[in-house]
Structures are given as C-alpha cells and as structure tokens.
Tab-separated table of C-alpha atoms in Angstrom:
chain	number	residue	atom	x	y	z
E	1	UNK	CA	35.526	40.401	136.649
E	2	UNK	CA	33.416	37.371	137.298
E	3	UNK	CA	30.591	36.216	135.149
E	4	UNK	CA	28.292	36.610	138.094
E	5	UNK	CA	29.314	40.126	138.462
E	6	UNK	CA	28.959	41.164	135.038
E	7	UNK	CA	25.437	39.388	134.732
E	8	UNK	CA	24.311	40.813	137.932
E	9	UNK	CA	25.746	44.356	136.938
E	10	UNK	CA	23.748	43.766	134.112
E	11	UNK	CA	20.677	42.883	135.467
E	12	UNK	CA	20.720	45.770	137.765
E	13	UNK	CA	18.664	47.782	135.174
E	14	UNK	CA	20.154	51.100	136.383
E	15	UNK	CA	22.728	53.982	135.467
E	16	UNK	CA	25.632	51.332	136.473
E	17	UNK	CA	24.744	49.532	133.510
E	18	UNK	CA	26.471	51.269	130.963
E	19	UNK	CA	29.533	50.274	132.695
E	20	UNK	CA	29.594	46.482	132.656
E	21	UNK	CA	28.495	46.607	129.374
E	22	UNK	CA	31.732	48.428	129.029
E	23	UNK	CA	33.651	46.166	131.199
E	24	UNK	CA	31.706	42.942	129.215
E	25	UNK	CA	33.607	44.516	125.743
E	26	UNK	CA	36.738	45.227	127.054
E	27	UNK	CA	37.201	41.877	128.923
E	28	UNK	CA	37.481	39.690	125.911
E	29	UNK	CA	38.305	42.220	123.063
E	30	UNK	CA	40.802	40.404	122.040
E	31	UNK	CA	38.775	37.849	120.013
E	32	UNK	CA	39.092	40.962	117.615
E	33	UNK	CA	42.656	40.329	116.833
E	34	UNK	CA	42.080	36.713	116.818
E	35	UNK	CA	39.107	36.941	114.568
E	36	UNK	CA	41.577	39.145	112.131
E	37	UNK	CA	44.096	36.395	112.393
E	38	UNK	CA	42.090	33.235	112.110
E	39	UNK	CA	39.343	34.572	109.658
E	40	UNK	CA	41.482	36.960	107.805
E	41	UNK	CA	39.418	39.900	108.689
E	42	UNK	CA	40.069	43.185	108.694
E	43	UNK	CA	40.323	45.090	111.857
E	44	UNK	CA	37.094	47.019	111.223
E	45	UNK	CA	35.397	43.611	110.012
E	46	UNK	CA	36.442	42.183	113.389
E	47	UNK	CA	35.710	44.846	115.429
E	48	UNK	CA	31.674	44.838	113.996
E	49	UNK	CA	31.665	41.449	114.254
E	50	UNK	CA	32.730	41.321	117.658
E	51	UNK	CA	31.020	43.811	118.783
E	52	UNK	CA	27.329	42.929	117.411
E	53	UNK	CA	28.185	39.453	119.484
E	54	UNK	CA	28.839	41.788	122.435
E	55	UNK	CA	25.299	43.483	122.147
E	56	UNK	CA	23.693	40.357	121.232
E	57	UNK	CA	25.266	38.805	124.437
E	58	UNK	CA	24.311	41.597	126.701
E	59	UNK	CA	20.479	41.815	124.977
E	60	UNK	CA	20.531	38.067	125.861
E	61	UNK	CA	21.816	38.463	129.426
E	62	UNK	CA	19.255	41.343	129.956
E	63	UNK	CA	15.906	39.450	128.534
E	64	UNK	CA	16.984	36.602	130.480
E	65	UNK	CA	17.685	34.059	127.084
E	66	UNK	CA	21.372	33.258	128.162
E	67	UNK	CA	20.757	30.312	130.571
E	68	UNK	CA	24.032	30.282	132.340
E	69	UNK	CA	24.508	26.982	130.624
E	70	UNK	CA	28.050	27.809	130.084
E	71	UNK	CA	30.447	30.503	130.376
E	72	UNK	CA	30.089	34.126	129.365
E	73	UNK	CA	33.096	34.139	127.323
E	74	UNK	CA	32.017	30.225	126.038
E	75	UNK	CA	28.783	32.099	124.981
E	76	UNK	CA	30.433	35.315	123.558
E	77	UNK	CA	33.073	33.542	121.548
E	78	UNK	CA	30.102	30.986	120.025
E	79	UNK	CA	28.364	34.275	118.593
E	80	UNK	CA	31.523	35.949	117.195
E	81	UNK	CA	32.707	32.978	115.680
E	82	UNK	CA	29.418	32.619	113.948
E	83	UNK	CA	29.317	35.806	112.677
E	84	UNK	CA	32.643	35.697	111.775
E	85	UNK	CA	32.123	32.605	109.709
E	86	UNK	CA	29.029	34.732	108.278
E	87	UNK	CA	31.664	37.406	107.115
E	88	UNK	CA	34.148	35.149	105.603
E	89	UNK	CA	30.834	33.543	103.860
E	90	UNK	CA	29.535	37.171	102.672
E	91	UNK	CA	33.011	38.042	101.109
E	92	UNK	CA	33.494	34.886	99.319
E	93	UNK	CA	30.696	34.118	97.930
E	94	UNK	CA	28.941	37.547	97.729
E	95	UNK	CA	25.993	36.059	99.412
E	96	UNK	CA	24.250	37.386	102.444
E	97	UNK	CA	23.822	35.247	105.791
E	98	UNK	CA	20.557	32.721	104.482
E	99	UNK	CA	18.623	33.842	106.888
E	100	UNK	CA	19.317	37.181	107.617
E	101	UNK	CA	16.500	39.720	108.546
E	102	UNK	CA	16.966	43.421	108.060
E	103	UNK	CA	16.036	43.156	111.504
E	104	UNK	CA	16.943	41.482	114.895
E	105	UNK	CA	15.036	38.734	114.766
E	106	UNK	CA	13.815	39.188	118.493
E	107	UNK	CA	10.242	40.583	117.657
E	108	UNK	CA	9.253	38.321	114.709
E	109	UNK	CA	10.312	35.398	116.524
E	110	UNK	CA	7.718	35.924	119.180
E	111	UNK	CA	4.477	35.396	116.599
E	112	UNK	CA	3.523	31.856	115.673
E	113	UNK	CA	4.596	31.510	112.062
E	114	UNK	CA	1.141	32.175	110.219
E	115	UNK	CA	1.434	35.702	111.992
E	116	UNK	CA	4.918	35.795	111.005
E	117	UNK	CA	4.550	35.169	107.513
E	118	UNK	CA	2.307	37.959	106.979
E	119	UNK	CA	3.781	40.603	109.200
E	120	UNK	CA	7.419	39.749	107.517
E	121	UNK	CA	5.823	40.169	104.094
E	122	UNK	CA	5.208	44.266	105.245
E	123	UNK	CA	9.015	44.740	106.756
E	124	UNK	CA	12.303	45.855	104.531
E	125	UNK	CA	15.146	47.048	104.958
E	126	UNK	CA	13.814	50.286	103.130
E	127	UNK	CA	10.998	50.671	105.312
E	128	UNK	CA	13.629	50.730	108.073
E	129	UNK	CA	15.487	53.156	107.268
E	130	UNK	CA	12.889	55.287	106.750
E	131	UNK	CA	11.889	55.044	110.099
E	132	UNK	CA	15.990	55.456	111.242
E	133	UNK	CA	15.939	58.819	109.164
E	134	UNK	CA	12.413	59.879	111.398
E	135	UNK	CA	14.530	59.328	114.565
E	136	UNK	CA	16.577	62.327	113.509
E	137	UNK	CA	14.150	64.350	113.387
E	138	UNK	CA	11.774	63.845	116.357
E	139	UNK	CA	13.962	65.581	119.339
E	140	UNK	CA	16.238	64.370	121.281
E	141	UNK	CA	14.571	63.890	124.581
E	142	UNK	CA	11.874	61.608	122.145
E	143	UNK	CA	14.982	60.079	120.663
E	144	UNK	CA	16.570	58.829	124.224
E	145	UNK	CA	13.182	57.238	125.868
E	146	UNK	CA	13.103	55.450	122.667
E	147	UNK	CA	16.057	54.131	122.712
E	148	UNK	CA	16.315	53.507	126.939
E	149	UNK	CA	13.300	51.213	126.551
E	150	UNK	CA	15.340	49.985	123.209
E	151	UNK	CA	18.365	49.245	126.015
E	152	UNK	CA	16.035	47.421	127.852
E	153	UNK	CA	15.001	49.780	130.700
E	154	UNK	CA	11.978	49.617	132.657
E	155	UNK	CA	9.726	52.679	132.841
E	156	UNK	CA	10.338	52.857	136.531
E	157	UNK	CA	14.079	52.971	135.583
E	158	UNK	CA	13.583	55.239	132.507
E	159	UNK	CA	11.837	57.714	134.881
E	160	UNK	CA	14.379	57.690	137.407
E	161	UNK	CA	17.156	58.661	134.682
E	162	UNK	CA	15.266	61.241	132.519
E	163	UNK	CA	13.512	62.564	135.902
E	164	UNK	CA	9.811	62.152	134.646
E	165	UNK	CA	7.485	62.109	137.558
E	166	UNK	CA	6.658	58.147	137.478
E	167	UNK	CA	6.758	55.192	135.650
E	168	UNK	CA	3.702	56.279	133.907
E	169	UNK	CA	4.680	59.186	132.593
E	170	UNK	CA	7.659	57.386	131.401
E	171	UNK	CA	5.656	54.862	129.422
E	172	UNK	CA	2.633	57.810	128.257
E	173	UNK	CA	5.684	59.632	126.674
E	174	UNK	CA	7.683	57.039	125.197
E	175	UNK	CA	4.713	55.680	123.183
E	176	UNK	CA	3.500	59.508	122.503
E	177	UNK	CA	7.426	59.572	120.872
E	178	UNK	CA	6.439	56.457	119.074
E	179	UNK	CA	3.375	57.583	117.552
E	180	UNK	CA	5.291	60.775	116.318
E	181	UNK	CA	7.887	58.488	114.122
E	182	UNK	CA	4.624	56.741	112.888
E	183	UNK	CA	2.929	60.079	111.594
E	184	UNK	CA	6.106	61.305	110.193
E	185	UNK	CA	6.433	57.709	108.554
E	186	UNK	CA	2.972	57.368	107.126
E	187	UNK	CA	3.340	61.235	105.761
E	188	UNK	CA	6.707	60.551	103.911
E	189	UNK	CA	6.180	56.370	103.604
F	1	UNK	CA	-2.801	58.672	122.483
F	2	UNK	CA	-2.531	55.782	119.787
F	3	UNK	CA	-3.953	52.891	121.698
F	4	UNK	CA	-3.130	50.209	119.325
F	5	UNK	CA	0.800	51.207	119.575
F	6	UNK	CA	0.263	50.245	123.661
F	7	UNK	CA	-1.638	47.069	122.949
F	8	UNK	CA	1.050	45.474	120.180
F	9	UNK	CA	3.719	47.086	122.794
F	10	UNK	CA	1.407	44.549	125.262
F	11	UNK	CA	1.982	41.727	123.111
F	12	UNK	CA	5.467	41.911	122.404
F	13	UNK	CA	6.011	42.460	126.332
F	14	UNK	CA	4.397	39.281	127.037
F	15	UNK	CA	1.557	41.230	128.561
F	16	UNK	CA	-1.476	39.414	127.477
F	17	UNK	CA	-3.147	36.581	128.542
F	18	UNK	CA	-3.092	33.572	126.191
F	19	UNK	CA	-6.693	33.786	125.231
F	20	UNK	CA	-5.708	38.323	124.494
F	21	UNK	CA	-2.386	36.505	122.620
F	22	UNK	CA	-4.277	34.183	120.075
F	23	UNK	CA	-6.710	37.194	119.429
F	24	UNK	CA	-4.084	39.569	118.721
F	25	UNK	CA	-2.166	36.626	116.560
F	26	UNK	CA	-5.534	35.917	114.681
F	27	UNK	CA	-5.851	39.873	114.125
F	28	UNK	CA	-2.748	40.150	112.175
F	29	UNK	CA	-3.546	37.364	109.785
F	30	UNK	CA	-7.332	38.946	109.567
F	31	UNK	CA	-7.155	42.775	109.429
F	32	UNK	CA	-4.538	44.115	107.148
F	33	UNK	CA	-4.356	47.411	108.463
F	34	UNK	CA	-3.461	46.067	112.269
F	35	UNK	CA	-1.125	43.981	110.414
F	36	UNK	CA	0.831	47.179	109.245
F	37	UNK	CA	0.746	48.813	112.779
F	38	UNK	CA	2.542	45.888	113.763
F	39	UNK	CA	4.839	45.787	111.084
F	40	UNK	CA	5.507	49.303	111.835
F	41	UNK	CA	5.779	48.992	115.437
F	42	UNK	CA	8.266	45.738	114.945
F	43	UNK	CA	10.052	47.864	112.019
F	44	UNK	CA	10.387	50.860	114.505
F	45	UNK	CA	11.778	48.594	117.194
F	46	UNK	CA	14.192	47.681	114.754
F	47	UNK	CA	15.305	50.855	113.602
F	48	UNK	CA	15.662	51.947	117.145
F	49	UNK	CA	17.827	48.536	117.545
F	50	UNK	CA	20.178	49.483	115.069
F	51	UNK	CA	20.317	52.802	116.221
F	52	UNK	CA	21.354	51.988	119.665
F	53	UNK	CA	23.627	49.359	118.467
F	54	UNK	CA	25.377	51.636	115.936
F	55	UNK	CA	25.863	54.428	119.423
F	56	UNK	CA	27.554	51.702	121.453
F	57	UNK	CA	29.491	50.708	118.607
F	58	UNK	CA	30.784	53.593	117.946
F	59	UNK	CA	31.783	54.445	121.821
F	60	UNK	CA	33.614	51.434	121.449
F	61	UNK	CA	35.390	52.687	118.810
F	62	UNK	CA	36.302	55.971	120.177
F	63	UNK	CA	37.685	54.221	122.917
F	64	UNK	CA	39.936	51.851	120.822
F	65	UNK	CA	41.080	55.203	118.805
F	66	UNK	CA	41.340	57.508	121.702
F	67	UNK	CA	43.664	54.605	123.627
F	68	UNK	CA	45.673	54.167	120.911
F	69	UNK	CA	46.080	58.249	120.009
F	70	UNK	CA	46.837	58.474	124.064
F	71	UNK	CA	49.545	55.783	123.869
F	72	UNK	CA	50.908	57.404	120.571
F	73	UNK	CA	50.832	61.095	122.369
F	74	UNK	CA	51.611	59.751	125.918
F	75	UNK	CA	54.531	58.330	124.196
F	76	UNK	CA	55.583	61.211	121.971
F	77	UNK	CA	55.554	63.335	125.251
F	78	UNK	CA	57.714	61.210	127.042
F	79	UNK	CA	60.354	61.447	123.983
F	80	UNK	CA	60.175	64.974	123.258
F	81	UNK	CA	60.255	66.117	127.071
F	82	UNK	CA	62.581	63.614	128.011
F	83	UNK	CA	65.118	63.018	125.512
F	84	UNK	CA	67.387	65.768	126.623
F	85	UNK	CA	67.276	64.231	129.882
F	86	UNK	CA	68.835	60.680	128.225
F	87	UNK	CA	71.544	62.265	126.482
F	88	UNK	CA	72.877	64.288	129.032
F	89	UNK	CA	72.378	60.735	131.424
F	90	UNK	CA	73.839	58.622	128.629
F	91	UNK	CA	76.768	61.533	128.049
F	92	UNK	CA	77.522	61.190	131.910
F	93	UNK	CA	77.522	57.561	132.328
F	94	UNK	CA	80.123	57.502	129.197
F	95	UNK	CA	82.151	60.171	130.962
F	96	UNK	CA	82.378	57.976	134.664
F	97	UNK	CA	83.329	54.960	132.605
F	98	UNK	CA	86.251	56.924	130.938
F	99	UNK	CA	87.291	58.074	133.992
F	100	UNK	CA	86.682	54.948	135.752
F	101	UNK	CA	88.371	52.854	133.137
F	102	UNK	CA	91.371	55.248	132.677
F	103	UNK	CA	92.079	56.454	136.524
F	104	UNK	CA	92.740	53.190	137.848
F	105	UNK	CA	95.596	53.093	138.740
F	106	UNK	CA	97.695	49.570	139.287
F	107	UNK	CA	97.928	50.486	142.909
F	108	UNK	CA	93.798	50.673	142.754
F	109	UNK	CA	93.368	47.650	140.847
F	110	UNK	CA	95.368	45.403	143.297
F	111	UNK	CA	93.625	46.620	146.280
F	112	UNK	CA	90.504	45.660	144.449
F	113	UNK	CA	91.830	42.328	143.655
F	114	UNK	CA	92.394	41.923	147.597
F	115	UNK	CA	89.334	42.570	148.272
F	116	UNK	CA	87.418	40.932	146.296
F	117	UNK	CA	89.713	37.719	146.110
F	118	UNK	CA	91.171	37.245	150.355
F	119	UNK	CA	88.483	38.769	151.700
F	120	UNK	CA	87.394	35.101	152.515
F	121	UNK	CA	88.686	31.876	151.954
F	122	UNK	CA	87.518	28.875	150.585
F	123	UNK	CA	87.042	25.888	152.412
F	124	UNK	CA	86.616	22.282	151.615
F	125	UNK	CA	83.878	19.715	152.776
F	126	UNK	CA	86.615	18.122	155.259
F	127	UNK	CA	86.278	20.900	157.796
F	128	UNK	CA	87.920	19.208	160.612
F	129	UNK	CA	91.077	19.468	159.806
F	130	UNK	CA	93.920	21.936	161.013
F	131	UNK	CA	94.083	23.883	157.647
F	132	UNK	CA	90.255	24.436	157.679
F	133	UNK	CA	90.026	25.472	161.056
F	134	UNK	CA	92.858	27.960	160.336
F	135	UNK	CA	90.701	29.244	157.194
F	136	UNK	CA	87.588	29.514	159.569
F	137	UNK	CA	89.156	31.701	162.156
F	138	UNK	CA	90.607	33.751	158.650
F	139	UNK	CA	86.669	33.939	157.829
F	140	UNK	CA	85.574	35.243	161.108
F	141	UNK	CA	88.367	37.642	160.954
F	142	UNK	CA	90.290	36.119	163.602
F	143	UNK	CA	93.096	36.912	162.092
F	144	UNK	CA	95.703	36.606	165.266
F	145	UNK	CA	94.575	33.216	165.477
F	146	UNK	CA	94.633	32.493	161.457
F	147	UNK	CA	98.076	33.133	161.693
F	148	UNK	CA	99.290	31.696	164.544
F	149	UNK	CA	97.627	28.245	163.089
F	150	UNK	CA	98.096	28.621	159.602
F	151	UNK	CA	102.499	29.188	160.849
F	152	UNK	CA	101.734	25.963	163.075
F	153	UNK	CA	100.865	23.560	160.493
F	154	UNK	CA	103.592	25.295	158.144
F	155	UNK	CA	106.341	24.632	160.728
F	156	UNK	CA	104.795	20.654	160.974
F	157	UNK	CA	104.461	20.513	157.375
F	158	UNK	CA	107.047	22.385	155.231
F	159	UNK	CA	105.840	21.128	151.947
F	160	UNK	CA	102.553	22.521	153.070
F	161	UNK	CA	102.128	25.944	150.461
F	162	UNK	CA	98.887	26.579	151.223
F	163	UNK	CA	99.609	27.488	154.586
F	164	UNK	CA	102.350	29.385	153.727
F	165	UNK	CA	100.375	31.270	151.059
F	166	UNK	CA	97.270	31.773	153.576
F	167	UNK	CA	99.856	32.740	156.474
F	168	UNK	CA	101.331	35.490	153.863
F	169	UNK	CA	97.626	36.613	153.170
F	170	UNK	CA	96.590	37.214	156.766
F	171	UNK	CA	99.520	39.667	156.528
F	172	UNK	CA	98.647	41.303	153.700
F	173	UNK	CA	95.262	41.892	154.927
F	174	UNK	CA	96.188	42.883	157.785
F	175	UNK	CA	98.164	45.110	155.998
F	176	UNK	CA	101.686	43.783	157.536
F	177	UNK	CA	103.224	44.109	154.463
F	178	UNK	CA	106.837	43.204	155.219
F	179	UNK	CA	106.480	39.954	156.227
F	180	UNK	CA	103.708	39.060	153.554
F	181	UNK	CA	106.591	40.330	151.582
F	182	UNK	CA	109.010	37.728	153.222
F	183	UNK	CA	106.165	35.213	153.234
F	184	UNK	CA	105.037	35.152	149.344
F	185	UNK	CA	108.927	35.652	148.967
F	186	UNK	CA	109.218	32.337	150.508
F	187	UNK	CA	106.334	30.477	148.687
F	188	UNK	CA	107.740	32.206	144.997
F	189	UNK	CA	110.920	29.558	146.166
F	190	UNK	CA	108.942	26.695	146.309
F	191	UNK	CA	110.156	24.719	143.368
F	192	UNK	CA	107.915	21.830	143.503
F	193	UNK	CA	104.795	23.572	143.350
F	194	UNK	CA	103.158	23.124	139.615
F	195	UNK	CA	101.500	26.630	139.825
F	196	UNK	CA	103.080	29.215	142.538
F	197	UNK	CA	101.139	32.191	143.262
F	198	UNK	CA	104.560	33.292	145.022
F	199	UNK	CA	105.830	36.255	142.908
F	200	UNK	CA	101.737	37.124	141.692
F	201	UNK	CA	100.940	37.659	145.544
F	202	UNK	CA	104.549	39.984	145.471
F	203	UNK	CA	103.458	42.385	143.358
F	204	UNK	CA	99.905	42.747	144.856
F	205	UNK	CA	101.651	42.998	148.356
F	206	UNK	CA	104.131	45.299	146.658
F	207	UNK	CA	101.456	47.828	145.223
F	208	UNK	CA	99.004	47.610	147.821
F	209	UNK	CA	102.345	49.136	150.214
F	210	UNK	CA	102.969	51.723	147.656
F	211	UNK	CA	106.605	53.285	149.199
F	212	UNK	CA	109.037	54.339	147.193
F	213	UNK	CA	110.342	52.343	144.582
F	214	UNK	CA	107.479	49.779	145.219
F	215	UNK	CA	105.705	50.240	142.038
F	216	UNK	CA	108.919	49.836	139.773
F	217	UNK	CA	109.216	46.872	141.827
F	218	UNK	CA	106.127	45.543	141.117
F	219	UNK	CA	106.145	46.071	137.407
F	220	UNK	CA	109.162	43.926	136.940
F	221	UNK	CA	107.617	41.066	138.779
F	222	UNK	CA	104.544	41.238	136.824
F	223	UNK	CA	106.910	41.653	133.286
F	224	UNK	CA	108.292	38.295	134.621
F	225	UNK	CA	105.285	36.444	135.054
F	226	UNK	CA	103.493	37.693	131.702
F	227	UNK	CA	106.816	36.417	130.330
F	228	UNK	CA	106.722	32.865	131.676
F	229	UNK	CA	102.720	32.907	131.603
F	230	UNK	CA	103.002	31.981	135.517
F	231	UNK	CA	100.161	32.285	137.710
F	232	UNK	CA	98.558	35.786	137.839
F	233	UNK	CA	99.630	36.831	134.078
F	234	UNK	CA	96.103	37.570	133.188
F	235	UNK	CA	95.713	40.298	135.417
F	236	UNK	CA	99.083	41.289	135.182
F	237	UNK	CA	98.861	42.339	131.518
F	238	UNK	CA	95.625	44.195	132.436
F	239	UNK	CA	97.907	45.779	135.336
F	240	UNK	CA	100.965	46.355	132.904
F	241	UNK	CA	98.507	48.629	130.480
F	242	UNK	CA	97.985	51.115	133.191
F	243	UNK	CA	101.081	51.683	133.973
C-alpha cells in the first residue's frame, strides 16, 4: 500500500481506521527481526520497540506532526531505530532514556516552559498508575469514549461509533467519564 | 459537570484564543489547585495513552502468535491427514520404476533408441548440398524421396557412408527391415571407416523385427561390439543386462 493511502486511511477518522493502522504494522514488521539482529534484541524487546514507533507514527500522522517530508517507512524506521538505540542504552548501562517522561510527552510539550515546570513537578509515574488502575473500574462504555478520543476521534466520529445521539452528547459524556476517574483518584490519591 | 476538566480539555485542543491561552498558562503558575487539575487531566491523558497503546500492542501480538500457531497447526494438519496419502504415492511411484526398469525388454529399448535417435536427422550449416537435401526430405518425412536421394549420391559416391547409413535408416523407419538389414550389413563392411555404426544399427534393426531367431541374433552382435568397444557398446551392455 502507498504512503498516500495509508495516511489518507488514516486521516479518515472513521471505523476503517483500525485497519490501516493494521496494514501500517504489518507493512514493515520486519524491522523487528532486523532490530533483533542489528541491536541484539530480543524478539519481545523488538517487537515493543517497534511497535511504540508504530503508534507514535500513526499519533503523528493523525495530529498532523508528520510533514510528509520523507517517506513513511524513512519516518518509521528513524523512530524504531531510536528507540532501539534507547534499549541497547537501558540494558547496558542500566540507565533510563535522559529524558524520558512517564508520559508521552505530547501534552507537556504544548505549555511554555514556566507552565511546564510546575505542572511536571505534580506528574509521576505513581500518580499514573493510579489513574490506569481507576480505568478498571469505571465501566466499560466510560472506558471506550475515553480511550476513542485517546485514538484521536472526533466527537462527531465517537458518536457515530458508540451511537450517542450527537457530537454533544459524545463530548458531555466523555468528560462526565473523566470526572469519574478524577473522584475515584482524589478519594484513593 | 466539572467545568474546569472542559476548559484545560480547551487548551490542550488548541481551543482558546491567545489572549484565553496566556491566561490559562499564567493560571497554572498562579493557582496551585488549577495547577493539579491540569496535572491530573495531562496525567489521565496519559494513563489513557498507555492504556490504548498497551490494547493495540497486544492485538499485534495475538496476531504474530495466532499466525504462527496457524502455520504450526495448518502444517501439522497437512502431515497428519496427508501422510498416508505420500506413502502410498511414494510406494507406487517405487513400484512403476521397478516395473519400468525391469520389463524392458531389449526389443523395447531399441525401439526407444529409434525413436528418440532417427526420428530426425541432423543437418549441417551447408544445406545446399545433395546429402542435406536428402536429410531434409528424411525430416519432413518424405521418406520415398529420402531414399531415392540418399541411394543416388551412394551410387555417385561409394565411399560415401553416411548415405549408406541414412539410406539403411529410412528403411528401418519405415520399418523395411530386410533391406536395412542388407543396408547396415553393407556399411558394417566398410573397412575404412574409423567408427562404423554398421553392426550397432544390425542389432537395433534386428530387435526392432523381432522374428524368430532375431533376438539370439542380435545378442551376438552386440557381445561382439562390447568386445571390441565398437560403436554402440554403451548401450549394448545396458541391452546385454536385460537379456
């Protein structure tokens, strides 16, 4: 499949989605034997690595940060290799990445760094996974709006799939599913 | 509804103006407890990223496993169901070569050897010539008018063996057996020839007639020329072993 295609199939912010993701994976998934080979990774090493770069590629493609200023598998292969390297750096040396975040760094990036500094000073990686460990627990229909908007979804879209009336609705319940994790995280926090 | 949740969900959606931006920027270094809604709400976000991330890398996964368990089964199937199936093939194909190898006969073999050696004859780049012209009418099957030619330039030219020998094979082929008989009879006598097919072409004529006392005939010809390693002793000890 084409670049174009895949980026369009992408973009197209609908149920066909899940499938050129899909189709994104298993066009190049053989970087994962080549990352074992030329990195000395384990499969399973390999296989996360490859496939983080996959969802960072496709999160990229979808938020409209990949410029087209070279090739889809150009662009995948930069971000495997790179966390490949970060791998092979983590098992030697026992150090994490230097600048890893327990997060994606999508969110912080967007404040100005004064903001940053003092929103990143509230964020860990325990805090997280409390808030992982409320997901569990709030429903499942509370649990997939969540994570559709997560996926990049519009509330139009999300609507369409999870047949709420509108796009309003959509949005009303996804941030009444929000709260929820927030009052269960504040009570157990 | 918590309406702070839909205005840092604003923010991060790049739905505020620049002047709503720098406010909600200058809020988070200001008022601690807005600072821990967003922290929250980017922690969340987070969470909800890894959670996604961990689904579709896990999919991927089953896939990998399930492809390689179908491969494994698909192929386990195939050798269970279909292993009696290759024996009993493999048994058969033994058996026909047996038989194949051990029922032919000498008679069968030189029949064969007609075929698949006179069935055509080769001809040189100097195709204007008599000879060649005689071995073009033998290629067309023409073989009235092989002969006649091929006995033309033999009476011209009786040194000439190969158009002798040819004259003798458009005989045999045409399954006129007596005079191919008298023909490679004639070419065996040929004592100037360096290699004479003469008493080889005999014994093929010889079996491929088959009456009575032909074979016997034909195994002492070929006994001769596996003796004096003449032309044609190859298959002649091949022929000798299934006699």
């Amino acid at each position: 499949m084409q670049d174009s295609e895949i980026i369009h199939g992408l973009l197209s912010n609908n149920e066909t989605r899940p499938s050129f993701e899909n189709h994104l994976y298993g066009q190049y998934k053989y970087l994962i034997n080549e990352g074992c080979r030329k990195y000395n990774l384990s499969y399973d090493e390999s296989f996360s690595a490859y496939s983080d770069a996959v969802l960072l590629a496709i999160h990229n493609v979808i938020n409209r940060s990949f410029n087209n200023a070279s090739s889809l598998k150009t662009y995948l292969f930069q971000i495997f290799s790179n966390k490949c390297i970060d791998l092979v750096r983590k098992k030697t040396t026992n150090k994490q990445k230097v600048h890893q975040s327990a997060l994606e760094p999508d969110l912080l990036s967007h404040l100005p760094d004064v903001t940053k500094n003092v929103i990143e000073r509230l964020i860990d990686a325990q805090k997280l996974e409390q808030v992982r460990q409320c997901l569990e627990v709030i429903g499942e229909k509370c649990k997939k709006v969540l994570l559709l908007f997560e996926d990049g979804y519009t509330d139009r879209e999300i609507a369409k799939q999870l047949s709420y009336n509108n796009a309003a609705v959509a949005k009303t319940t996804r941030l009444r599913c929000l709260e929820k994790i927030k009052n269960l995280f504040t009570h157990h926090g | 509804m918590d309406d702070a949740l839909e205005y840092i969900e604003a923010y991060f959606e790049k739905q505020l103006s620049d002047i709503e931006k720098r406010q909600f920027e200058e809020r988070c270094v200001n008022d601690k407890d807005f600072a821990d809604e967003v922290a929250f709400y980017i922690t969340a976000r987070g969470a909800l990223r890894q959670q996604l991330s961990d689904e579709k890398k896990q999919q991927w996964m089953a896939t990998e496993k399930n492809k390689s368990t179908k491969n494994i089964s698909f192929g386990k199937v195939i050798l269970v169901k279909l292993m009696p199936y290759a024996v009993a093939a493999c048994l058969i194909i033994i058996v026909v070569i047996f038989l194949l190898y051990y029922s032919e006969t000498p008679q069968k073999l030189a029949k064969n050897y007609v075929v698949k050696n006179y069935t055509e004859l080769s001809q040189t780049m100097n195709g204007a010539d008599s000879l060649q012209i005689a071995i073009e009418a033998y290629n067309n099957k023409d073989y009235d008018k092989a002969l006649q030619l091929f006995e033309n330039i033999y009476r011209a030219h009786p040194d000439n063996s190969e158009a002798l020998k040819n004259a003798g094979l458009v005989c045999l082929i045409t399954k006129n057996y007596d005079k191919a008989l008298r023909t490679f009879d004639q070419l065996s006598n040929m004592k100037q020839l360096h290699v004479n097919p003469g008493l080889f072409l005999e014994a093929v004529t010889l079996l491929n007639r088959d009456m009575q006392n032909d074979k016997e005939r034909a195994k002492l010809l070929l006994k001769q020329i596996v003796d004096k390693n003449a032309y044609g002793s190859s298959e002649a000890k091949e022929w000798l072993k299934k006699w």
